mmCIF file of C-alpha atoms and ligand atoms in Angstrom:
data_model
loop_
_atom_site.group_PDB
_atom_site.id
_atom_site.type_symbol
_atom_site.label_atom_id
_atom_site.label_comp_id
_atom_site.label_asym_id
_atom_site.label_seq_id
_atom_site.Cartn_x
_atom_site.Cartn_y
_atom_site.Cartn_z
ATOM 1 C CA MET A 1 -51.065 -109.952 63.869
ATOM 2 C CA SER A 2 -50.704 -106.204 64.556
ATOM 3 C CA GLU A 3 -52.704 -105.222 61.443
ATOM 4 C CA PRO A 4 -55.905 -103.237 62.208
ATOM 5 C CA VAL A 5 -59.116 -105.106 62.989
ATOM 6 C CA ARG A 6 -62.656 -103.986 62.164
ATOM 7 C CA ILE A 7 -65.508 -104.920 64.496
ATOM 8 C CA VAL A 8 -69.057 -105.324 63.219
ATOM 9 C CA GLU A 9 -71.307 -104.909 66.245
ATOM 10 C CA VAL A 10 -74.300 -107.221 65.807
ATOM 11 C CA GLY A 11 -75.914 -106.847 69.253
ATOM 12 C CA PRO A 12 -79.004 -104.911 68.172
ATOM 13 C CA ARG A 13 -79.827 -107.583 65.550
ATOM 14 C CA ASP A 14 -78.320 -110.968 66.430
ATOM 15 C CA GLY A 15 -78.301 -110.019 70.108
ATOM 16 C CA LEU A 16 -81.944 -109.102 70.375
ATOM 17 C CA GLN A 17 -83.538 -111.414 67.784
ATOM 18 C CA ASN A 18 -83.696 -114.334 70.205
ATOM 19 C CA GLU A 19 -84.806 -112.487 73.344
ATOM 20 C CA LYS A 20 -88.149 -113.288 74.945
ATOM 21 C CA THR A 21 -88.403 -109.829 76.509
ATOM 22 C CA PRO A 22 -89.582 -107.431 73.793
ATOM 23 C CA ILE A 23 -87.342 -104.379 73.493
ATOM 24 C CA SER A 24 -89.091 -101.277 72.163
ATOM 25 C CA VAL A 25 -87.972 -99.418 69.056
ATOM 26 C CA ALA A 26 -86.985 -96.443 71.252
ATOM 27 C CA ASP A 27 -84.811 -98.649 73.462
ATOM 28 C CA ARG A 28 -83.216 -100.294 70.421
ATOM 29 C CA ILE A 29 -82.369 -96.860 69.019
ATOM 30 C CA ALA A 30 -80.929 -95.762 72.383
ATOM 31 C CA PHE A 31 -78.821 -98.955 72.513
ATOM 32 C CA ILE A 32 -77.404 -98.244 69.035
ATOM 33 C CA GLU A 33 -76.708 -94.604 69.990
ATOM 34 C CA ARG A 34 -74.680 -95.835 72.981
ATOM 35 C CA LEU A 35 -72.747 -98.319 70.833
ATOM 36 C CA ILE A 36 -71.875 -95.633 68.289
ATOM 37 C CA GLY A 37 -70.924 -93.311 71.150
ATOM 38 C CA ALA A 38 -68.634 -96.029 72.524
ATOM 39 C CA GLY A 39 -66.673 -96.046 69.262
ATOM 40 C CA LEU A 40 -68.294 -98.890 67.322
ATOM 41 C CA PRO A 41 -69.004 -97.319 63.920
ATOM 42 C CA ILE A 42 -70.406 -100.413 62.169
ATOM 43 C CA VAL A 43 -73.621 -101.725 63.711
ATOM 44 C CA GLU A 44 -76.129 -104.282 62.458
ATOM 45 C CA VAL A 45 -79.392 -102.736 63.556
ATOM 46 C CA GLY A 46 -82.226 -104.946 62.340
ATOM 47 C CA ALA A 47 -83.683 -107.426 59.895
ATOM 48 C CA PHE A 48 -86.316 -107.170 57.172
ATOM 49 C CA VAL A 49 -87.532 -110.715 57.647
ATOM 50 C CA SER A 50 -90.946 -112.251 58.140
ATOM 51 C CA PRO A 51 -92.548 -110.895 61.336
ATOM 52 C CA LYS A 52 -93.868 -114.409 61.942
ATOM 53 C CA ALA A 53 -90.340 -115.833 61.764
ATOM 54 C CA VAL A 54 -88.671 -113.282 64.057
ATOM 55 C CA PRO A 55 -91.157 -110.943 65.789
ATOM 56 C CA GLN A 56 -88.290 -109.338 67.735
ATOM 57 C CA MET A 57 -87.118 -107.594 64.564
ATOM 58 C CA VAL A 58 -90.465 -105.924 63.850
ATOM 59 C CA GLY A 59 -89.875 -102.172 63.745
ATOM 60 C CA SER A 60 -86.491 -102.457 62.008
ATOM 61 C CA ALA A 61 -87.521 -99.703 59.559
ATOM 62 C CA GLU A 62 -88.201 -97.301 62.445
ATOM 63 C CA VAL A 63 -84.938 -98.321 64.110
ATOM 64 C CA LEU A 64 -82.971 -97.686 60.919
ATOM 65 C CA ARG A 65 -84.652 -94.321 60.339
ATOM 66 C CA GLY A 66 -84.093 -93.438 64.000
ATOM 67 C CA VAL A 67 -80.313 -93.874 63.773
ATOM 68 C CA SER A 68 -79.723 -92.605 60.242
ATOM 69 C CA HIS A 69 -78.560 -89.169 61.503
ATOM 70 C CA LEU A 70 -75.771 -90.796 63.537
ATOM 71 C CA PRO A 71 -72.244 -91.163 62.172
ATOM 72 C CA GLY A 72 -71.997 -94.856 61.413
ATOM 73 C CA GLU A 73 -72.552 -97.657 58.926
ATOM 74 C CA PHE A 74 -75.777 -99.486 59.623
ATOM 75 C CA HIS A 75 -76.426 -102.994 58.368
ATOM 76 C CA VAL A 76 -79.728 -104.864 58.075
ATOM 77 C CA LEU A 77 -80.553 -108.457 57.122
ATOM 78 C CA VAL A 78 -82.499 -109.080 53.930
ATOM 79 C CA PRO A 79 -83.650 -112.623 52.983
ATOM 80 C CA ASN A 80 -85.417 -111.904 49.684
ATOM 81 C CA GLU A 81 -86.700 -109.186 47.340
ATOM 82 C CA LYS A 82 -89.570 -108.304 49.657
ATOM 83 C CA GLY A 83 -87.043 -107.600 52.392
ATOM 84 C CA TYR A 84 -84.887 -105.673 49.938
ATOM 85 C CA GLU A 85 -87.768 -103.386 49.033
ATOM 86 C CA ALA A 86 -88.579 -102.758 52.695
ATOM 87 C CA SER A 87 -84.918 -102.065 53.442
ATOM 88 C CA GLN A 88 -84.739 -99.513 50.630
ATOM 89 C CA ALA A 89 -87.932 -97.793 51.720
ATOM 90 C CA ALA A 90 -86.243 -97.361 55.114
ATOM 91 C CA GLY A 91 -83.060 -95.986 53.544
ATOM 92 C CA ALA A 92 -80.657 -98.930 54.089
ATOM 93 C CA LYS A 93 -77.258 -98.437 52.462
ATOM 94 C CA VAL A 94 -75.697 -101.745 53.523
ATOM 95 C CA ILE A 95 -77.641 -105.003 53.581
ATOM 96 C CA ALA A 96 -76.706 -108.584 54.412
ATOM 97 C CA VAL A 97 -78.060 -111.697 52.735
ATOM 98 C CA PHE A 98 -77.747 -114.915 54.719
ATOM 99 C CA ALA A 99 -77.156 -118.403 53.410
ATOM 100 C CA SER A 100 -76.153 -121.616 55.120
ATOM 101 C CA ALA A 101 -73.440 -124.193 54.507
ATOM 102 C CA SER A 102 -75.820 -126.951 55.636
ATOM 103 C CA GLU A 103 -79.158 -127.922 54.114
ATOM 104 C CA GLY A 104 -80.812 -128.633 57.479
ATOM 105 C CA PHE A 105 -80.246 -125.138 58.825
ATOM 106 C CA SER A 106 -81.110 -123.492 55.503
ATOM 107 C CA ARG A 107 -84.479 -125.196 55.571
ATOM 108 C CA ALA A 108 -85.124 -124.345 59.246
ATOM 109 C CA ASN A 109 -83.978 -120.748 59.022
ATOM 110 C CA ILE A 110 -85.220 -119.527 55.659
ATOM 111 C CA ASN A 111 -87.482 -122.365 54.522
ATOM 112 C CA CYS A 112 -85.583 -123.298 51.379
ATOM 113 C CA SER A 113 -82.561 -125.247 50.152
ATOM 114 C CA ILE A 114 -79.133 -123.636 49.789
ATOM 115 C CA ALA A 115 -79.520 -123.559 45.993
ATOM 116 C CA GLU A 116 -82.971 -121.963 46.259
ATOM 117 C CA SER A 117 -81.621 -119.345 48.667
ATOM 118 C CA ILE A 118 -78.921 -118.392 46.160
ATOM 119 C CA GLU A 119 -81.617 -118.004 43.477
ATOM 120 C CA ARG A 120 -83.505 -115.671 45.866
ATOM 121 C CA PHE A 121 -80.370 -113.621 46.475
ATOM 122 C CA LYS A 122 -79.530 -113.153 42.798
ATOM 123 C CA PRO A 123 -82.201 -110.502 42.079
ATOM 124 C CA VAL A 124 -81.432 -108.846 45.448
ATOM 125 C CA LEU A 125 -77.751 -108.550 44.553
ATOM 126 C CA ALA A 126 -78.551 -107.353 41.031
ATOM 127 C CA ARG A 127 -80.876 -104.642 42.325
ATOM 128 C CA ALA A 128 -78.412 -103.668 45.049
ATOM 129 C CA LYS A 129 -75.674 -103.266 42.471
ATOM 130 C CA ALA A 130 -77.895 -101.056 40.313
ATOM 131 C CA ASP A 131 -78.908 -99.013 43.375
ATOM 132 C CA GLY A 132 -75.344 -98.639 44.737
ATOM 133 C CA ILE A 133 -76.091 -100.668 47.876
ATOM 134 C CA LYS A 134 -73.326 -102.700 49.512
ATOM 135 C CA VAL A 135 -74.175 -106.350 50.226
ATOM 136 C CA ARG A 136 -72.559 -108.490 52.878
ATOM 137 C CA GLY A 137 -72.968 -112.267 52.667
ATOM 138 C CA TYR A 138 -73.391 -114.464 55.719
ATOM 139 C CA ILE A 139 -72.855 -118.192 55.752
ATOM 140 C CA SER A 140 -74.234 -120.055 58.773
ATOM 141 C CA CYS A 141 -73.169 -123.367 60.284
ATOM 142 C CA VAL A 142 -69.627 -123.181 58.940
ATOM 143 C CA LEU A 143 -68.248 -125.354 61.757
ATOM 144 C CA GLY A 144 -71.253 -127.544 62.471
ATOM 145 C CA CYS A 145 -75.023 -127.697 62.092
ATOM 146 C CA PRO A 146 -77.671 -128.389 64.761
ATOM 147 C CA PHE A 147 -79.546 -130.575 62.270
ATOM 148 C CA ASP A 148 -76.920 -132.108 59.953
ATOM 149 C CA GLY A 149 -73.952 -132.351 62.363
ATOM 150 C CA GLU A 150 -70.539 -132.074 60.753
ATOM 151 C CA VAL A 151 -70.136 -129.578 57.918
ATOM 152 C CA LYS A 152 -67.325 -130.084 55.414
ATOM 153 C CA PRO A 153 -65.088 -127.052 54.729
ATOM 154 C CA GLN A 154 -65.713 -127.583 51.001
ATOM 155 C CA ALA A 155 -69.426 -126.888 51.528
ATOM 156 C CA VAL A 156 -68.503 -123.535 53.080
ATOM 157 C CA VAL A 157 -65.970 -122.771 50.352
ATOM 158 C CA ASP A 158 -68.595 -123.419 47.650
ATOM 159 C CA VAL A 159 -71.192 -121.070 49.166
ATOM 160 C CA ALA A 160 -68.523 -118.429 49.906
ATOM 161 C CA ARG A 161 -67.305 -118.522 46.314
ATOM 162 C CA THR A 162 -70.870 -118.213 45.016
ATOM 163 C CA LEU A 163 -71.708 -115.211 47.233
ATOM 164 C CA TRP A 164 -68.398 -113.578 46.349
ATOM 165 C CA ASP A 165 -68.987 -114.097 42.615
ATOM 166 C CA LEU A 166 -72.474 -112.618 42.977
ATOM 167 C CA GLY A 167 -70.925 -109.416 44.313
ATOM 168 C CA CYS A 168 -70.903 -109.545 48.120
ATOM 169 C CA TYR A 169 -68.116 -107.254 49.366
ATOM 170 C CA GLU A 170 -67.495 -109.355 52.471
ATOM 171 C CA ILE A 171 -68.314 -112.918 53.487
ATOM 172 C CA SER A 172 -69.040 -113.432 57.168
ATOM 173 C CA LEU A 173 -68.500 -117.008 58.307
ATOM 174 C CA GLY A 174 -70.920 -117.952 61.071
ATOM 175 C CA ASP A 175 -70.284 -120.581 63.700
ATOM 176 C CA THR A 176 -73.977 -120.381 64.471
ATOM 177 C CA ILE A 177 -73.959 -122.900 67.311
ATOM 178 C CA GLY A 178 -70.458 -122.167 68.589
ATOM 179 C CA VAL A 179 -69.144 -125.715 68.242
ATOM 180 C CA GLY A 180 -65.887 -124.879 66.468
ATOM 181 C CA THR A 181 -62.432 -125.290 67.934
ATOM 182 C CA PRO A 182 -59.298 -123.344 66.944
ATOM 183 C CA VAL A 183 -57.564 -125.826 64.651
ATOM 184 C CA LYS A 184 -60.793 -126.435 62.736
ATOM 185 C CA ALA A 185 -61.440 -122.688 62.559
ATOM 186 C CA ARG A 186 -57.926 -122.119 61.213
ATOM 187 C CA HIS A 187 -58.326 -124.808 58.542
ATOM 188 C CA LEU A 188 -61.664 -123.414 57.514
ATOM 189 C CA MET A 189 -60.325 -119.865 57.165
ATOM 190 C CA ARG A 190 -57.399 -121.170 55.125
ATOM 191 C CA ALA A 191 -59.716 -123.157 52.854
ATOM 192 C CA VAL A 192 -62.112 -120.246 52.245
ATOM 193 C CA ALA A 193 -59.224 -117.792 51.773
ATOM 194 C CA GLY A 194 -58.164 -119.970 48.833
ATOM 195 C CA GLU A 195 -61.284 -118.698 46.997
ATOM 196 C CA VAL A 196 -62.136 -115.349 48.628
ATOM 197 C CA PRO A 197 -59.363 -112.969 49.718
ATOM 198 C CA ALA A 198 -58.766 -113.141 53.485
ATOM 199 C CA GLN A 199 -59.267 -109.370 53.748
ATOM 200 C CA ASN A 200 -62.837 -109.853 52.529
ATOM 201 C CA LEU A 201 -63.708 -112.458 55.144
ATOM 202 C CA ALA A 202 -65.278 -111.892 58.549
ATOM 203 C CA MET A 203 -65.600 -114.199 61.550
ATOM 204 C CA HIS A 204 -69.017 -114.452 63.206
ATOM 205 C CA PHE A 205 -68.609 -116.810 66.100
ATOM 206 C CA HIS A 206 -71.174 -117.683 68.719
ATOM 207 C CA ASP A 207 -69.639 -118.623 72.048
ATOM 208 C CA THR A 208 -71.802 -121.570 73.064
ATOM 209 C CA TYR A 209 -68.843 -123.799 73.980
ATOM 210 C CA GLY A 210 -66.556 -120.966 75.126
ATOM 211 C CA GLN A 211 -64.248 -121.328 72.124
ATOM 212 C CA ALA A 212 -65.002 -118.109 70.265
ATOM 213 C CA LEU A 213 -61.985 -116.019 71.346
ATOM 214 C CA ALA A 214 -59.578 -118.866 70.669
ATOM 215 C CA ASN A 215 -61.206 -119.431 67.281
ATOM 216 C CA LEU A 216 -60.954 -115.734 66.460
ATOM 217 C CA TYR A 217 -57.274 -115.744 67.345
ATOM 218 C CA ALA A 218 -56.714 -118.727 65.051
ATOM 219 C CA GLY A 219 -58.580 -116.979 62.225
ATOM 220 C CA MET A 220 -56.568 -113.801 62.765
ATOM 221 C CA GLU A 221 -53.413 -115.826 62.314
ATOM 222 C CA GLU A 222 -54.794 -116.723 58.863
ATOM 223 C CA GLY A 223 -55.115 -113.017 58.056
ATOM 224 C CA VAL A 224 -58.829 -112.476 58.729
ATOM 225 C CA ARG A 225 -59.333 -108.987 60.141
ATOM 226 C CA VAL A 226 -63.085 -108.479 60.531
ATOM 227 C CA ILE A 227 -64.838 -109.693 63.673
ATOM 228 C CA ASP A 228 -68.588 -109.748 64.337
ATOM 229 C CA SER A 229 -69.418 -109.469 68.035
ATOM 230 C CA ALA A 230 -72.295 -108.433 70.272
ATOM 231 C CA ALA A 231 -72.168 -106.128 73.290
ATOM 232 C CA GLY A 232 -72.434 -108.157 76.461
ATOM 233 C CA GLY A 233 -72.363 -111.454 74.531
ATOM 234 C CA LEU A 234 -76.015 -111.123 73.563
ATOM 235 C CA GLY A 235 -77.381 -113.260 70.814
ATOM 236 C CA GLY A 236 -78.539 -116.493 69.348
ATOM 237 C CA CYS A 237 -80.682 -117.665 66.516
ATOM 238 C CA PRO A 238 -84.275 -118.773 67.115
ATOM 239 C CA TYR A 239 -83.751 -121.451 64.437
ATOM 240 C CA ALA A 240 -80.544 -122.897 65.928
ATOM 241 C CA PRO A 241 -81.525 -124.967 68.974
ATOM 242 C CA GLY A 242 -79.024 -124.668 71.816
ATOM 243 C CA ALA A 243 -77.086 -121.762 70.330
ATOM 244 C CA THR A 244 -76.144 -119.012 72.751
ATOM 245 C CA GLY A 245 -74.824 -115.513 72.191
ATOM 246 C CA ASN A 246 -72.201 -114.046 69.921
ATOM 247 C CA VAL A 247 -68.718 -113.560 71.248
ATOM 248 C CA ALA A 248 -68.914 -110.482 73.489
ATOM 249 C CA THR A 249 -67.613 -107.198 72.091
ATOM 250 C CA GLU A 250 -66.025 -106.394 75.480
ATOM 251 C CA ASP A 251 -64.084 -109.674 75.406
ATOM 252 C CA VAL A 252 -62.908 -109.077 71.828
ATOM 253 C CA VAL A 253 -61.840 -105.499 72.581
ATOM 254 C CA TYR A 254 -59.975 -106.614 75.711
ATOM 255 C CA MET A 255 -58.126 -109.315 73.758
ATOM 256 C CA LEU A 256 -57.249 -106.992 70.855
ATOM 257 C CA GLU A 257 -56.020 -104.209 73.138
ATOM 258 C CA GLY A 258 -53.940 -106.788 74.986
ATOM 259 C CA MET A 259 -52.354 -107.633 71.628
ATOM 260 C CA GLY A 260 -51.537 -103.955 71.049
ATOM 261 C CA ILE A 261 -54.249 -103.537 68.407
ATOM 262 C CA LYS A 262 -55.939 -100.141 68.881
ATOM 263 C CA ILE A 263 -59.627 -100.520 68.276
ATOM 264 C CA GLY A 264 -60.882 -97.087 69.354
ATOM 265 C CA VAL A 265 -63.565 -98.392 71.695
ATOM 266 C CA ASP A 266 -64.233 -96.634 75.003
ATOM 267 C CA MET A 267 -64.701 -99.611 77.328
ATOM 268 C CA ASP A 268 -66.574 -97.608 79.995
ATOM 269 C CA LYS A 269 -69.112 -96.409 77.435
ATOM 270 C CA LEU A 270 -69.459 -99.886 75.940
ATOM 271 C CA LEU A 271 -70.011 -101.299 79.422
ATOM 272 C CA ALA A 272 -72.687 -98.661 80.036
ATOM 273 C CA ALA A 273 -74.445 -99.720 76.799
ATOM 274 C CA THR A 274 -74.296 -103.369 77.841
ATOM 275 C CA ASN A 275 -75.465 -102.685 81.384
ATOM 276 C CA GLU A 276 -78.447 -100.705 80.160
ATOM 277 C CA VAL A 277 -79.592 -103.404 77.729
ATOM 278 C CA SER A 278 -79.004 -106.045 80.430
ATOM 279 C CA ARG A 279 -81.228 -104.033 82.770
ATOM 280 C CA LEU A 280 -83.970 -104.005 80.106
ATOM 281 C CA LEU A 281 -83.599 -107.759 79.597
ATOM 282 C CA GLY A 282 -83.561 -108.387 83.340
ATOM 283 C CA ARG A 283 -80.359 -110.426 83.521
ATOM 284 C CA PRO A 284 -76.620 -109.788 83.820
ATOM 285 C CA PRO A 285 -74.384 -109.795 80.724
ATOM 286 C CA VAL A 286 -72.693 -113.008 79.606
ATOM 287 C CA SER A 287 -69.430 -111.200 78.799
ATOM 288 C CA ARG A 288 -66.605 -112.206 81.132
ATOM 289 C CA VAL A 289 -64.931 -108.821 80.713
ATOM 290 C CA ALA A 290 -68.163 -106.908 81.380
ATOM 291 C CA ASN A 291 -68.724 -108.916 84.550
ATOM 292 C CA ALA A 292 -65.117 -108.456 85.686
ATOM 293 C CA LEU A 293 -65.290 -104.693 85.118
ATOM 294 C CA ASN A 294 -68.673 -104.420 86.849
ATOM 295 C CA ALA A 295 -67.273 -106.333 89.845
ATOM 296 C CA LYS A 296 -64.222 -104.063 89.941
ATOM 297 C CA LYS A 297 -66.443 -100.975 90.012
ATOM 298 C CA LYS A 298 -68.211 -102.270 93.115
ATOM 299 C CA LEU A 299 -64.920 -102.658 95.065
HETATM 300 P P1 HMG B 301 -91.496 -118.344 53.696
HETATM 301 O O1 HMG B 301 -92.666 -118.667 54.581
HETATM 302 O O2 HMG B 301 -90.908 -119.453 52.892
HETATM 303 O O3 HMG B 301 -91.804 -117.129 52.728
HETATM 304 O O4 HMG B 301 -90.392 -117.649 54.588
HETATM 305 P P2 HMG B 301 -92.959 -116.817 51.727
HETATM 306 O O5 HMG B 301 -92.349 -116.065 50.612
HETATM 307 O O6 HMG B 301 -93.774 -118.052 51.420
HETATM 308 O O7 HMG B 301 -93.883 -115.815 52.579
HETATM 309 C C1 HMG B 301 -94.585 -116.194 53.762
HETATM 310 C C2 HMG B 301 -95.057 -114.957 54.476
HETATM 311 O O8 HMG B 301 -93.945 -114.172 54.898
HETATM 312 C C3 HMG B 301 -95.887 -114.027 53.583
HETATM 313 O O9 HMG B 301 -96.807 -113.363 54.440
HETATM 314 C C4 HMG B 301 -94.870 -113.034 53.093
HETATM 315 O O10 HMG B 301 -95.446 -111.802 52.719
HETATM 316 C C5 HMG B 301 -94.005 -112.863 54.316
HETATM 317 P P3 HMG B 301 -98.341 -113.868 54.629
HETATM 318 O O11 HMG B 301 -98.895 -113.832 53.236
HETATM 319 O O12 HMG B 301 -98.242 -115.277 55.181
HETATM 320 O O13 HMG B 301 -98.919 -112.880 55.574
HETATM 321 N N1 HMG B 301 -92.650 -112.441 53.984
HETATM 322 C C6 HMG B 301 -92.054 -111.364 54.515
HETATM 323 N N2 HMG B 301 -92.469 -110.459 55.415
HETATM 324 C C7 HMG B 301 -91.588 -109.492 55.742
HETATM 325 N N3 HMG B 301 -90.344 -109.393 55.240
HETATM 326 C C8 HMG B 301 -89.904 -110.288 54.339
HETATM 327 C C9 HMG B 301 -90.770 -111.318 53.948
HETATM 328 N N4 HMG B 301 -90.649 -112.356 53.097
HETATM 329 C C10 HMG B 301 -91.791 -113.030 53.120
HETATM 330 N N5 HMG B 301 -88.672 -110.182 53.856
HETATM 331 C C11 HMG B 301 -88.507 -116.212 54.869
HETATM 332 C C12 HMG B 301 -89.132 -117.319 54.051
HETATM 333 C C13 HMG B 301 -87.083 -116.104 54.424
HETATM 334 C C14 HMG B 301 -89.234 -114.905 54.590
HETATM 335 C C15 HMG B 301 -88.640 -116.543 56.376
HETATM 336 O O14 HMG B 301 -88.237 -117.861 56.595
HETATM 337 C C16 HMG B 301 -87.807 -115.614 57.206
HETATM 338 O O15 HMG B 301 -88.120 -114.432 57.341
HETATM 339 N N6 HMG B 301 -86.738 -116.130 57.786
HETATM 340 C C17 HMG B 301 -85.796 -115.298 58.552
HETATM 341 C C18 HMG B 301 -85.244 -116.069 59.672
HETATM 342 C C19 HMG B 301 -84.277 -115.191 60.436
HETATM 343 O O16 HMG B 301 -84.366 -113.979 60.435
HETATM 344 N N7 HMG B 301 -83.356 -115.859 61.148
HETATM 345 C C20 HMG B 301 -82.379 -115.167 61.968
HETATM 346 C C21 HMG B 301 -81.351 -114.431 61.172
HETATM 347 S S1 HMG B 301 -80.097 -115.469 60.465
HETATM 348 C C22 HMG B 301 -78.945 -115.693 61.769
HETATM 349 O O17 HMG B 301 -79.208 -115.321 62.890
HETATM 350 C C23 HMG B 301 -77.602 -116.258 61.452
HETATM 351 C C24 HMG B 301 -76.504 -115.197 61.401
HETATM 352 O O18 HMG B 301 -76.419 -114.483 62.625
HETATM 353 C C25 HMG B 301 -75.150 -115.863 61.105
HETATM 354 C C26 HMG B 301 -74.861 -117.016 62.048
HETATM 355 O O19 HMG B 301 -74.822 -116.817 63.280
HETATM 356 O O20 HMG B 301 -74.683 -118.115 61.519
HETATM 357 C C27 HMG B 301 -76.774 -114.172 60.272
HETATM 358 MG MG1 MG B 302 -75.391 -115.141 64.384
#
C-alpha cells in the first residue's frame, strides 16, 4: 500500500463539462496554472468533442495552447478522427478515447454501440501510434449504468482488453454514476487486472453515493496506483443523469498523506485553486477536506 500513487487531475475537463455557468478560456487556463502550481503535473484540460454535445468544452484548443508552456502532461478527450485532427492541430501529446461497458450509456454519450465506438477508435489509435501520441482509454459505467442498470465485470474486462490490445497505455475505469461499493470495486479491479496489468489501470470514480474514497482504497489494495480526481469534487457527465462530481482531489490527497504516501501536492495552493473556481461557479466546493480546511481558516 505504500507504493507511489499518480493522480490525474480531471477538474478542468470532467469538472467543468457539466457546469451551467460558462467558464471562459482565460479562467480555465488560470485554473490549470493553479493546479500545476499546486503540484498536480498531470491535468486533463479539455475535450475535442461535438460543440453541440458539450458546449462547455468549446475553446479546448485555446486552453491547450494556453497551458503548453507550463511543465505538465496535458490530456484531452478525443471521440473520433475529427477530434483527433483538432487535437493535433492544437498540439496535444496525450489523448484519451472513451468507451463504455454498457450499451445504453455508449448510445447516450457518443451516439453509437460499443462495437462501433471501438471501430471509430481504431484509426485514431493507429494515427496516434504513427504520430508518437500517447492514448489513454476510458471505460464508463464499470460499476453500473444509468440506463442498463447492473454491469457485469466481464463486460468491463472485454472492453479493457480490447483497448489495451489496440495500444492504450492506461485504462481508466469509470464509475460514472458513483454507484459502486468497495467489495464490488475490488472484484472488478481483480477481474480487469487478469487481462491488463494492474499498473496500467486507473480508477475514475464519481462520488455520487459517497463511496469513492472507500472504493479507491479497495482498488489500491488490488495494486491499482493511478487515481483520477477533480479539485473540489467538481464534475459529472451531461449524459449520465443523476451523476455528481468526481472524487475530490483534496480528499484523495488527505487520505494518501494519512497513509504515508507522499504525493507532492501543496494543499494550500490546491485549496486556493478550488476556492477560485468555486467563486466563478458561485457555489462552495463539494470536497469535505476543502470545506474543513476553509472552516479552519475562518477560526
Ligand atoms: P454524432 O452526432 O453521432 O456524430 O456524434 P457525427 O459524426 O454524425 O457528427 C455530427 C456533428 O458533430 C457534425 O457537425 C460533426 O462535424 C460534428 P454538423 O455537420 O452537424 O455541424 N462532430 C464534431 N465536432 C467537433 N469535434 C468532434 C466531432 N465529431 C463530430 N470530434 C460524437 C458523435 C461522438 C461526436 C458526439 O456524440 C460527441 O461529441 N459526444 C461527446 C460526449 C462527451 O463529451 N461526453 C462527456 C465526456 S465522457 C465522460 O464524461 C465519462 C468519463 O469522465 C469517464 C466516466 O466518468 O465514466 C470520461
Ligand atoms: Mg467522469
